[in-house]
XYZ file of C-alpha atoms in Angstrom:
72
model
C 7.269 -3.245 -24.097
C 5.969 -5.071 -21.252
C 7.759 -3.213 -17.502
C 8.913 -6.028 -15.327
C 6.454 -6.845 -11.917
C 8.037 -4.178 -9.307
C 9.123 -5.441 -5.892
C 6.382 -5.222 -3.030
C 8.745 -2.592 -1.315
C 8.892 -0.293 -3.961
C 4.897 -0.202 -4.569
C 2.858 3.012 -3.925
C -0.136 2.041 -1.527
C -3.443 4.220 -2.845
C -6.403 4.736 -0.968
C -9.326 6.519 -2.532
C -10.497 9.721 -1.022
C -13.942 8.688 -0.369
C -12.844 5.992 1.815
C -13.051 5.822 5.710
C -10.460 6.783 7.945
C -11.020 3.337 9.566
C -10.174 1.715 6.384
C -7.017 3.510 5.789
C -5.815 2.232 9.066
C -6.378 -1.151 8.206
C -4.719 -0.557 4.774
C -1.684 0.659 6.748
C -1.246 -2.219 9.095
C -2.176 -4.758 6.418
C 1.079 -3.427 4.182
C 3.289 -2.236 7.407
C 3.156 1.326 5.826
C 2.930 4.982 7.102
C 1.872 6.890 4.432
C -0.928 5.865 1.832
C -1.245 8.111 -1.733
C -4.584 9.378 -1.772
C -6.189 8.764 -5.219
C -9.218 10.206 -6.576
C -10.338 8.796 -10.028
C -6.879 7.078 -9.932
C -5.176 10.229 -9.749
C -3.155 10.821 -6.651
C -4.023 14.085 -5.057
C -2.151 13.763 -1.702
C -0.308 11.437 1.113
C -1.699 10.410 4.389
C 0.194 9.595 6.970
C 0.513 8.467 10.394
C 0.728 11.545 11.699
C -2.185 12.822 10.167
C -4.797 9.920 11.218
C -3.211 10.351 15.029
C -4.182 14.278 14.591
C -7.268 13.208 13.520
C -8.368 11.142 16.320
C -6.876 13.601 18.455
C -9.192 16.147 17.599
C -12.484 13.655 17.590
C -11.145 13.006 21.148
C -11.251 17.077 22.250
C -7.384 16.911 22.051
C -6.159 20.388 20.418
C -2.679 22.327 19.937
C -1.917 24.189 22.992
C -4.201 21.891 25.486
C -2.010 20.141 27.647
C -3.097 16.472 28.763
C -1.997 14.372 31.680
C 1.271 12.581 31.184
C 1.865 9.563 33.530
């Protein structure tokens, strides 16, 4: 039997693992999400969140655990 059309809220947001980090941003301010399931061959294989792409500029910007940065 046909499953009925799920609500937009209730949707997992997928994001291939050879995409760019770039484009997951996008993908998360497009849906107003903060976690996309990571898919590879349309199999999820992990979540990435917020969190993680703020770590990740973090480090391209020489920000590291344990450095301590100028608050203003």
């Amino acid at each position: 039997p046909d499953m009925p059309e799920l609500p937009d809220k209730t949707k997992v947001v997928t994001i291939e693992d050879s995409e760019l980090l770039t484009v997951a941003i996008e993908l998360m301010k497009e849906k107003g999400v903060r976690h996309l399931a990571v898919t590879e061959d349309e199999t999820i294989i992990g979540v990435l969140s917020v969190s993680d792409v703020l770590r990740a500029y973090g480090e391209l910007a020489g920000l590291s655990k344990g450095k301590k940065t100028r608050r203003s």
